[in-house]
Coordinates of N, CA and C in Angstrom, one line a residue:
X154 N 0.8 -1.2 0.0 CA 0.0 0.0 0.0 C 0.9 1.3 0.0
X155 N 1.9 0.9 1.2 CA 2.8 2.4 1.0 C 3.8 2.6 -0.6
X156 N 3.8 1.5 -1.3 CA 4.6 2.2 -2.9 C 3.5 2.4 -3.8
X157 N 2.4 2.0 -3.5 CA 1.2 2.7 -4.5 C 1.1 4.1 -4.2
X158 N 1.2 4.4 -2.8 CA 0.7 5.8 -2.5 C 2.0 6.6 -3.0
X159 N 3.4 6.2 -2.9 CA 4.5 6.6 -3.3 C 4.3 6.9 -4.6
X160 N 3.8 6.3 -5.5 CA 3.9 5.9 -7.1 C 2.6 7.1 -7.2
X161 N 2.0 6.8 -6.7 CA 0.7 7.5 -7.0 C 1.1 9.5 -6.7
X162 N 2.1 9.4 -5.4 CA 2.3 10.9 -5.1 C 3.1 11.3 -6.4
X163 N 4.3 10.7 -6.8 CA 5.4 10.7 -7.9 C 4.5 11.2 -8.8
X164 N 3.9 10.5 -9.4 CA 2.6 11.0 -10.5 C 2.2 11.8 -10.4
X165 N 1.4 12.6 -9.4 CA 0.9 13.9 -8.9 C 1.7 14.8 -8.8
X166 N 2.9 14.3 -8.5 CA 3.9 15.4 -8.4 C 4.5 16.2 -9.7
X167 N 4.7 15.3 -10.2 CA 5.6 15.7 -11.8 C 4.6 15.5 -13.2
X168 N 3.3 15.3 -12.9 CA 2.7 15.3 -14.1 C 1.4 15.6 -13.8
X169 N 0.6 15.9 -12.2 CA -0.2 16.4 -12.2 C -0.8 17.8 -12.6
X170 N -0.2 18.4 -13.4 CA -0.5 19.7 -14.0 C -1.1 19.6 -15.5
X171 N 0.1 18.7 -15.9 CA -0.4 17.8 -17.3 C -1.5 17.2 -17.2
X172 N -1.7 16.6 -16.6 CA -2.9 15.5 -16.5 C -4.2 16.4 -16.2
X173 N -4.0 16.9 -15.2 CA -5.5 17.4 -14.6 C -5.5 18.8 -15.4
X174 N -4.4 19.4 -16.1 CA -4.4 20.7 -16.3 C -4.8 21.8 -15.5
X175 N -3.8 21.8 -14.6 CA -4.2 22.8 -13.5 C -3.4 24.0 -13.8
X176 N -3.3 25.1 -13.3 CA -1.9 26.2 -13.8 C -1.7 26.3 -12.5
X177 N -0.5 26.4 -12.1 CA 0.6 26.4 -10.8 C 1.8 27.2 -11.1
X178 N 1.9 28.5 -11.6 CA 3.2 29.3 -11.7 C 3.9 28.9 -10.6
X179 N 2.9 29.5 -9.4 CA 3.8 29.4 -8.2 C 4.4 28.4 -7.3
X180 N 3.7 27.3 -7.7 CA 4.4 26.0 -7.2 C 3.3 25.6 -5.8
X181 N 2.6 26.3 -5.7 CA 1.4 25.9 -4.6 C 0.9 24.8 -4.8
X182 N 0.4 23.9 -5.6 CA -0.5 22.9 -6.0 C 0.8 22.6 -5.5
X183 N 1.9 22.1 -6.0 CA 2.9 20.9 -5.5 C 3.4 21.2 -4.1
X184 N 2.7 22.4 -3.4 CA 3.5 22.6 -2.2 C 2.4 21.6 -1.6
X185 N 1.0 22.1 -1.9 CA 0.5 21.4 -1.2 C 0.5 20.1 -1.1
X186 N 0.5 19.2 -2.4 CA 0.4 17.8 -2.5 C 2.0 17.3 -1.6
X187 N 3.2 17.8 -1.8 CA 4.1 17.4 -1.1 C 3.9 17.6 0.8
X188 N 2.9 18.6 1.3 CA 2.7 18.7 2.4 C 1.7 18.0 3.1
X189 N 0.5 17.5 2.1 CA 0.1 16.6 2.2 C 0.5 14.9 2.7
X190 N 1.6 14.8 1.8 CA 2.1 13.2 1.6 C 2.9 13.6 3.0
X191 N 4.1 14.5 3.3 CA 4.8 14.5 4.4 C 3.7 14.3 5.5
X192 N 2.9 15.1 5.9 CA 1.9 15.4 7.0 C 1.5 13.5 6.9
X193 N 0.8 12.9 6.0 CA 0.1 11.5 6.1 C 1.4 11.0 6.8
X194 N 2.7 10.9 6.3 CA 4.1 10.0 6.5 C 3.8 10.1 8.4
X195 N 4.0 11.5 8.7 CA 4.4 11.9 10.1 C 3.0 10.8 11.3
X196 N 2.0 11.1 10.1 CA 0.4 10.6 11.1 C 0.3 8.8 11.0
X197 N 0.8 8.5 9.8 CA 1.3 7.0 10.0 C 2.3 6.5 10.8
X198 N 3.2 7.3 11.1 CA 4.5 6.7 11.9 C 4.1 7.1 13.4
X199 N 3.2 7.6 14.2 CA 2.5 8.2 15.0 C 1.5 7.6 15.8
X200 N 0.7 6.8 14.3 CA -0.4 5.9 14.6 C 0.0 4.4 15.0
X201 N 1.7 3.9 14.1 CA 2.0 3.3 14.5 C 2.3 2.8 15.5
X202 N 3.3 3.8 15.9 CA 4.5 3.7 16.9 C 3.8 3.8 18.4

């Protein structure tokens, strides 16, 4: 499950603009998706531990 979500963030990251065609000069859409995936990482290691 965790290299789908890897594979799946990768995708979102570097080709979601393409795909969904979103406009992001500023780099916000990837701030957010990368703060997103960090923030899940921190709340899974949390819930485990």
């Amino acid at each position: 499950m965790a290299t789908l979500a890897m594979i799946m963030f990768v995708g979102l990251f570097a080709f979601g603009g393409q795909y969904f065609g979103w406009s992001d000069p500023a780099g916000r859409v990837q701030l957010a998706l990368f703060s997103a995936f960090v923030f899940g990482i921190i709340c899974g290691f949390r819930v485990k531990g």
